[in-house]
Amino acid sequence: MNDFAYVGKRMTKPDIYGKVTGEAKYTDDITLPGMVEGRILCAPVAHAKIVSIDTSEAEALPGVLCVLTHKDCPDIRFSRSTMAEALPEFAFTGERQDQFILTDKVRYMGDWVAAVAAEDITTAERALELIRVEYEPLPPVLDPFTALEQGAPVVHEDCADNIAFEMDHPFNCGDVEKAFAEADAVAEFSGVNSRQKHLHMETDVAIASFESDKRLVIYSPSQGPHLAKKHLTKRVFPDLDDGDIRWISPAIGGGFGARLALGVEPAAVLLARHCNRPVRVTTTREEDFQGYSSRTDMHQTIRVAATKEGKLLAIDQKIVSDSGAYLSHSATTSTVNMQKTLGVLKCDNIKGHLTVVYTNTPVTSGFRGYGNPEGAFVLQQALDRLAEKIGMDPMEFRLRNLKEPGDPSCFVPVTLEHTKLKECIDVGAEKFGWKDKWQGWDAAKEGRYRRGVGMSVLTHASGAGGFLLEHSSCVMKVLTDGSLNLIVSPCEMGQGIIGALTQVAAEATGLRYEQIRISTGDTDVTMFDIGSHASRSMLVIGNAVHAAGVKIHDQICERAVKYFEEHQVKLEASDIKVRAGEITSDKAPGVVIDVSKVAYDAIYDFGEGGSQLNASGSYLSTSHHPNHQAAFAEVEVDTETGQVTVVNYVSAHDIGRAINPLLVEAQMEGSLVQGIGFALTEDFVIDPETGKVLSDSLLTYRLPSTMDVPPMEHLLIEEPLEAGPFGAKGCGEAGLVNPAPAIANAIYDAVGIRVHSLPMSADKVLWALKHGTEEAPGQSRVSGQFL
Amino acid sequence: MSKRIGTFNVNGKNADTIVEPQMLLVDVLREKLDLTGTKRACAAGNCGACTVLADGDPICSCITLAVAAEGREIETVEGLRAADGTLHPLQQAFIDHCAAQCGYCTAGMLMTAKALLEANPRPTREDVKRALSGNSCRCTGYVKIIDAVMDAAQQINAAKEVAA
């Protein structure tokens, strides 16, 4: 076994203390001198021309500082997604810049029409009510397939066919039609996910303040403040440059991908500019539901083909994604769906086509899993149907089609170097008891409550090396007491990255974990980095920390030579090791020197050797380094009510090495429960006639509660990844991918029905039980298959 | 709207502040008394993030008028620690189990759990689930929160037995 002081240990995390005492400062907890309150007026109709806006009454209200509309905005369109600044030029086609801070025309119910700054929140709200807007309603288009029809209402005037983005699968390969023609069995599944809301508990908020030297300081919870800052200067306020803005990301009240898009920051900056006061813009939970981002609903059909021996021959995927009124992350999440979802198993013939469509519905965006949960819900059910056609155990079918090192990864130009998916399946199945619980495709189930089992497998990334700007840098300095300041760029939104990076830093430097303090979240302090998303932080940022840490370790060893000489031991630096704050050598048994001595003397050297111990470290990732999971779900279906209960869930994760198994477990538990919500309860309902979001509160949108938590087991399959810091891969996102398909396959095993749209809520299950899937209320408009 | 001086008993101390009739308890705590540990997350009494104790009962401070809280003993997350700074067993258990991720729901979870343990010092896991079912958390999946509350109950009971 390894001899790590900290890596691999179950430890709590440094940022948790402030969170249990109430000391942690979130953006809404910050008050700046002279700060005023900003609010945004949201449109009450889904599609309309703005004929006129009369702000005079609002402006006359005592305490109102300014009321702004479209005419006050920079005449430049931008995307809320900041990813354009992390992508190479060739991929910009997917990052249409298509909205103004305050809109020229209403494109969804909730679109931003005007903004107000006032001395207090009550006055700001009252001012919103006094803004008189004359709308000329236009017929809305609320469904992506209607939007694609000839003569449909046009959402963006410069996009007459409402197609925001269209592409073939970037890695189309083989001869799909020939493979289908020669296959022994062909299966198909059509389905659509719901617009799962991120539901970060902290609603969108930002403070913008122009300081007396004209510098702009933004306080806002961002998952990538450097990227957001670059995007803001390049696309929203081109008169500002990178150095003109300092972006501080305080404690973040949940991210899940939502904070990878701009929120109210542009409006806060615009207001601050006009009223020369620091402005805090806040939003309500209802506005969050009506206007802010959610997962993109992807209508998909996936056809798959196999030989009777169970070799997967071909996959053909069609996606029609509904981006809502603006594109944001919808195109990139949909392309990730094609790559990651279809890339999980070995298949030589792959074809796919994607169409992203504008509608007059709220903006959708990137959400944990970023296209993969949306795709897996459909692909993993198509695979089960295929296994059923050839009469094979669905687990066996997947085992026969696993990728091996050397095969193309899910990001085809990059070769897969490391996979333990087979071990995940084997270990998970053993723990779950798959061989006993799965009783064959024609197993008869009786009674009101019927149990069934299902499984699903996934591949996901540890960053997107070879595609995104995957480099990171950090700085370390050692203080006189042997403690370390680590200046590094991850965004701690609860996932535990600060804790895990502290462990990496302590291990690499040899300093004490308790004496490592991380500075992050301030673009004036940290080095450029594209933020915490795509499970990239541990691999990319972790490697940068490791690189700097090793340098500190070596500096300590070099300086320590003379201290051993005091003990009459002549050593080379390479004979010395530093671990948990103690300097020792196998060649000097019994001699222990504390790092604080070396660190103190390094600074308080009035001779020629004075220099604080310091180092920087950088890392550039050139590969995806996929992590993998296999999941097994057991459900109980109440055939009288349609209620589905998850009774057991076992998941095994190929994560290289868990730097901190407690934190990994916490990520897996959280993503599983989010996945159960995605699968069974979370329904984002838009009125098909008006475009109003009907599920606009936590009463009508069913977030999982403590009562929805099933018994679960998360197994870690650890074989270090050579490229990972101490062997680690990323792990945070993937857990949300498998729950929906594994639960869907288990429902089929229990009662023989498949629900084609998420969530698989009781009413849909009951309907399908009564009427059978062949008579379901609608047909897939992607393929014509019954939903 | 008439402003007046209101007196609030929060965490064992009386504090005078200007209140307006429409102000909510959460506004007074956060904006007037600078107790920002209590969070406003839905402002509709649905998520439990703003939970504080009033005379020992958990209430949503986002739907409680400030004036209705006068004369009651209010306890917020800032009042959980002992006078010497020692963490409450619930806080310690949340740390040990890593039961807070983003932390926005944590204050509400702790206060609801405190009320539970005072009413029911030996809860079953099911009791804990039921007591916390009105407190939403998007990050943790609740497992470690439930573990932490069960653990804290044990710690508190063990300490009481030693004291007895």
Short mmCIF file of C-alpha atoms in Angstrom, two decimals, chain A residues 88-319:
data_model
loop_
_atom_site.label_atom_id
_atom_site.label_comp_id
_atom_site.label_asym_id
_atom_site.label_seq_id
_atom_site.Cartn_x
_atom_site.Cartn_y
_atom_site.Cartn_z
CA PRO A 88 -10.92 27.48 -30.13
CA GLU A 89 -12.20 29.58 -33.02
CA PHE A 90 -13.47 26.63 -35.06
CA ALA A 91 -16.06 25.81 -32.45
CA PHE A 92 -17.55 29.30 -32.27
CA THR A 93 -20.38 28.30 -34.58
CA GLY A 94 -21.96 26.75 -31.54
CA GLU A 95 -21.69 29.88 -29.46
CA ARG A 96 -24.07 32.28 -31.17
CA GLN A 97 -24.00 35.68 -29.50
CA ASP A 98 -27.66 36.49 -29.54
CA GLN A 99 -28.92 38.66 -26.68
CA PHE A 100 -28.72 42.14 -25.21
CA ILE A 101 -28.51 42.97 -21.52
CA LEU A 102 -32.03 44.39 -21.75
CA THR A 103 -33.90 43.09 -24.69
CA ASP A 104 -35.03 44.84 -27.89
CA LYS A 105 -37.95 42.42 -28.27
CA VAL A 106 -39.58 39.96 -25.89
CA ARG A 107 -38.57 36.43 -26.77
CA TYR A 108 -39.81 34.53 -23.69
CA MET A 109 -41.99 35.20 -20.68
CA GLY A 110 -39.39 36.48 -18.25
CA ASP A 111 -37.14 38.20 -20.82
CA TRP A 112 -35.40 41.24 -19.32
CA VAL A 113 -37.07 44.48 -20.37
CA ALA A 114 -35.83 47.11 -17.94
CA ALA A 115 -33.61 47.52 -14.88
CA VAL A 116 -33.92 49.78 -11.86
CA ALA A 117 -31.52 50.94 -9.19
CA ALA A 118 -32.94 52.42 -6.00
CA GLU A 119 -31.87 53.24 -2.47
CA ASP A 120 -33.65 50.19 -1.05
CA ILE A 121 -35.27 47.02 -2.30
CA THR A 122 -38.85 48.11 -1.57
CA THR A 123 -38.41 51.26 -3.65
CA ALA A 124 -36.79 49.25 -6.44
CA GLU A 125 -39.72 46.84 -6.52
CA ARG A 126 -42.22 49.68 -6.48
CA ALA A 127 -40.35 51.33 -9.37
CA LEU A 128 -40.66 48.15 -11.44
CA GLU A 129 -44.42 48.38 -11.04
CA LEU A 130 -44.40 51.97 -12.29
CA ILE A 131 -42.62 51.23 -15.59
CA ARG A 132 -45.25 51.39 -18.34
CA VAL A 133 -44.46 49.06 -21.23
CA GLU A 134 -46.65 48.78 -24.28
CA TYR A 135 -46.30 45.35 -25.84
CA GLU A 136 -47.55 44.28 -29.24
CA PRO A 137 -48.06 40.57 -28.75
CA LEU A 138 -46.73 38.22 -31.41
CA PRO A 139 -47.78 34.60 -31.78
CA PRO A 140 -45.33 32.56 -29.68
CA VAL A 141 -43.70 29.36 -30.80
CA LEU A 142 -43.36 27.10 -27.79
CA ASP A 143 -42.38 23.78 -29.27
CA PRO A 144 -39.18 23.02 -31.22
CA PHE A 145 -40.95 20.98 -33.88
CA THR A 146 -43.48 23.71 -34.57
CA ALA A 147 -40.57 26.14 -34.69
CA LEU A 148 -39.01 24.07 -37.46
CA GLU A 149 -42.14 24.22 -39.64
CA GLN A 150 -42.40 26.56 -42.61
CA GLY A 151 -44.07 29.79 -41.63
CA ALA A 152 -43.54 29.36 -37.90
CA PRO A 153 -43.14 32.54 -35.83
CA VAL A 154 -39.53 33.70 -35.93
CA VAL A 155 -37.77 34.11 -32.56
CA HIS A 156 -34.68 35.94 -33.83
CA GLU A 157 -35.05 38.08 -36.93
CA ASP A 158 -31.60 37.07 -38.19
CA CYS A 159 -32.50 33.40 -37.91
CA ALA A 160 -35.56 32.88 -40.13
CA ASP A 161 -35.72 29.08 -39.77
CA ASN A 162 -35.29 29.19 -35.96
CA ILE A 163 -32.31 26.84 -36.27
CA ALA A 164 -29.75 28.16 -33.82
CA PHE A 165 -27.20 25.47 -34.54
CA GLU A 166 -26.98 22.34 -36.63
CA MET A 167 -24.27 19.76 -37.12
CA ASP A 168 -23.52 16.14 -37.81
CA HIS A 169 -21.95 14.06 -35.08
CA PRO A 170 -18.39 15.40 -35.02
CA PHE A 171 -16.98 11.90 -35.21
CA ASN A 172 -19.31 10.18 -37.71
CA CYS A 173 -17.56 6.96 -38.60
CA GLY A 174 -17.98 3.69 -40.52
CA ASP A 175 -20.94 2.81 -42.69
CA VAL A 176 -23.99 2.95 -40.48
CA GLU A 177 -26.60 2.01 -43.11
CA LYS A 178 -24.62 -1.04 -44.20
CA ALA A 179 -24.23 -2.12 -40.57
CA PHE A 180 -27.96 -1.81 -39.96
CA ALA A 181 -28.70 -3.82 -43.10
CA GLU A 182 -26.39 -6.63 -42.04
CA ALA A 183 -27.37 -6.70 -38.35
CA ASP A 184 -29.21 -9.58 -36.72
CA ALA A 185 -31.17 -7.24 -34.49
CA VAL A 186 -32.11 -3.58 -34.54
CA ALA A 187 -33.71 -1.59 -31.72
CA GLU A 188 -34.80 1.98 -31.26
CA PHE A 189 -35.75 4.24 -28.42
CA SER A 190 -37.09 7.77 -28.48
CA GLY A 191 -37.30 10.04 -25.53
CA VAL A 192 -36.92 13.50 -24.12
CA ASN A 193 -35.61 14.78 -20.81
CA SER A 194 -37.26 17.53 -18.86
CA ARG A 195 -35.73 20.91 -18.21
CA GLN A 196 -34.28 20.05 -14.86
CA LYS A 197 -33.60 23.23 -12.87
CA HIS A 198 -30.23 23.71 -11.24
CA LEU A 199 -32.01 24.94 -8.12
CA HIS A 200 -28.87 26.28 -6.50
CA MET A 201 -30.21 27.44 -3.16
CA GLU A 202 -28.62 30.85 -3.62
CA THR A 203 -30.62 32.63 -6.31
CA ASP A 204 -28.78 34.69 -8.91
CA VAL A 205 -27.10 37.76 -7.43
CA ALA A 206 -24.26 40.13 -8.32
CA ILE A 207 -22.70 43.32 -7.01
CA ALA A 208 -20.95 45.73 -9.37
CA SER A 209 -18.90 48.63 -8.07
CA PHE A 210 -16.79 51.15 -9.96
CA GLU A 211 -14.07 52.24 -7.60
CA SER A 212 -12.66 55.73 -7.53
CA ASP A 213 -9.84 54.74 -9.89
CA LYS A 214 -12.56 53.66 -12.39
CA ARG A 215 -11.76 50.04 -11.86
CA LEU A 216 -14.77 47.73 -11.89
CA VAL A 217 -15.10 45.22 -9.06
CA ILE A 218 -17.70 42.49 -9.44
CA TYR A 219 -18.81 40.22 -6.62
CA SER A 220 -20.69 37.28 -8.02
CA PRO A 221 -20.76 33.52 -7.53
CA SER A 222 -19.07 32.30 -10.70
CA GLN A 223 -17.78 28.83 -11.52
CA GLY A 224 -15.18 30.46 -13.76
CA PRO A 225 -14.52 34.11 -12.88
CA HIS A 226 -11.55 34.49 -15.26
CA LEU A 227 -13.66 33.22 -18.13
CA ALA A 228 -16.64 35.33 -17.10
CA LYS A 229 -14.46 38.43 -16.86
CA LYS A 230 -12.95 37.82 -20.30
CA HIS A 231 -16.41 37.22 -21.76
CA LEU A 232 -17.80 40.35 -20.14
CA THR A 233 -15.07 42.53 -21.62
CA LYS A 234 -14.94 40.91 -25.03
CA ARG A 235 -18.67 40.47 -25.67
CA VAL A 236 -20.68 42.73 -23.37
CA PHE A 237 -18.66 45.84 -22.52
CA PRO A 238 -16.01 46.07 -25.23
CA ASP A 239 -14.82 49.41 -23.87
CA LEU A 240 -13.49 47.55 -20.83
CA ASP A 241 -10.40 45.38 -21.01
CA ASP A 242 -9.28 42.31 -19.12
CA GLY A 243 -7.31 44.32 -16.56
CA ASP A 244 -10.10 46.79 -15.92
CA ILE A 245 -12.15 44.26 -13.98
CA ARG A 246 -11.54 42.49 -10.71
CA TRP A 247 -13.99 39.63 -10.28
CA ILE A 248 -14.41 38.24 -6.78
CA SER A 249 -16.33 35.04 -6.38
CA PRO A 250 -17.37 34.79 -2.70
CA ALA A 251 -18.77 31.58 -1.19
CA ILE A 252 -20.98 30.00 -3.86
CA GLY A 253 -24.44 28.75 -2.87
CA GLY A 254 -24.50 25.94 -5.42
CA GLY A 255 -23.48 25.84 -9.05
CA PHE A 256 -24.18 22.64 -10.99
CA GLY A 257 -23.27 24.41 -14.23
CA ALA A 258 -25.55 27.40 -13.85
CA ARG A 259 -22.70 29.66 -12.76
CA LEU A 260 -20.87 28.94 -15.98
CA ALA A 261 -23.17 31.40 -17.67
CA LEU A 262 -23.46 35.10 -17.02
CA GLY A 263 -26.44 35.94 -14.85
CA VAL A 264 -27.31 39.40 -13.62
CA GLU A 265 -23.71 40.69 -13.72
CA PRO A 266 -24.12 42.66 -16.98
CA ALA A 267 -27.23 44.36 -15.60
CA ALA A 268 -25.44 45.18 -12.35
CA VAL A 269 -22.53 46.73 -14.25
CA LEU A 270 -24.88 48.75 -16.47
CA LEU A 271 -26.77 50.10 -13.44
CA ALA A 272 -23.58 50.85 -11.50
CA ARG A 273 -22.27 52.78 -14.47
CA HIS A 274 -25.40 54.88 -14.73
CA CYS A 275 -25.92 55.73 -11.09
CA ASN A 276 -22.27 55.89 -9.96
CA ARG A 277 -23.01 53.77 -6.93
CA PRO A 278 -22.24 50.14 -6.12
CA VAL A 279 -25.30 48.15 -7.17
CA ARG A 280 -26.46 44.78 -5.93
CA VAL A 281 -28.89 43.05 -8.29
CA THR A 282 -30.97 40.32 -6.69
CA THR A 283 -33.52 37.89 -8.09
CA THR A 284 -36.36 35.93 -6.56
CA ARG A 285 -36.94 32.20 -6.64
CA GLU A 286 -39.97 32.72 -8.88
CA GLU A 287 -37.83 34.72 -11.33
CA ASP A 288 -35.26 31.95 -11.18
CA PHE A 289 -37.92 29.52 -12.36
CA GLN A 290 -39.37 31.85 -15.00
CA GLY A 291 -36.25 33.26 -16.47
CA TYR A 292 -33.03 31.58 -15.51
CA SER A 293 -31.35 28.57 -16.91
CA SER A 294 -32.26 24.91 -16.77
CA ARG A 295 -31.14 21.75 -18.50
CA THR A 296 -31.83 21.77 -22.25
CA ASP A 297 -34.62 19.43 -23.32
CA MET A 298 -33.23 17.17 -26.02
CA HIS A 299 -35.73 15.22 -28.09
CA GLN A 300 -33.85 12.18 -29.31
CA THR A 301 -34.16 9.01 -31.27
CA ILE A 302 -31.41 6.46 -31.05
CA ARG A 303 -31.29 3.35 -33.23
CA VAL A 304 -28.82 0.59 -32.43
CA ALA A 305 -27.87 -2.64 -34.18
CA ALA A 306 -26.09 -5.80 -33.08
CA THR A 307 -25.17 -9.29 -34.12
CA LYS A 308 -26.90 -12.17 -32.38
CA GLU A 309 -23.67 -12.80 -30.47
CA GLY A 310 -24.09 -9.38 -28.92
CA LYS A 311 -21.59 -7.26 -30.84
CA LEU A 312 -22.77 -3.67 -31.03
CA LEU A 313 -22.56 -2.78 -34.72
CA ALA A 314 -24.00 0.66 -35.16
CA ILE A 315 -25.55 3.68 -33.45
CA ASP A 316 -27.63 6.31 -35.20
CA GLN A 317 -28.73 9.31 -33.14
CA LYS A 318 -30.94 12.23 -34.01
CA ILE A 319 -31.33 15.13 -31.59
#
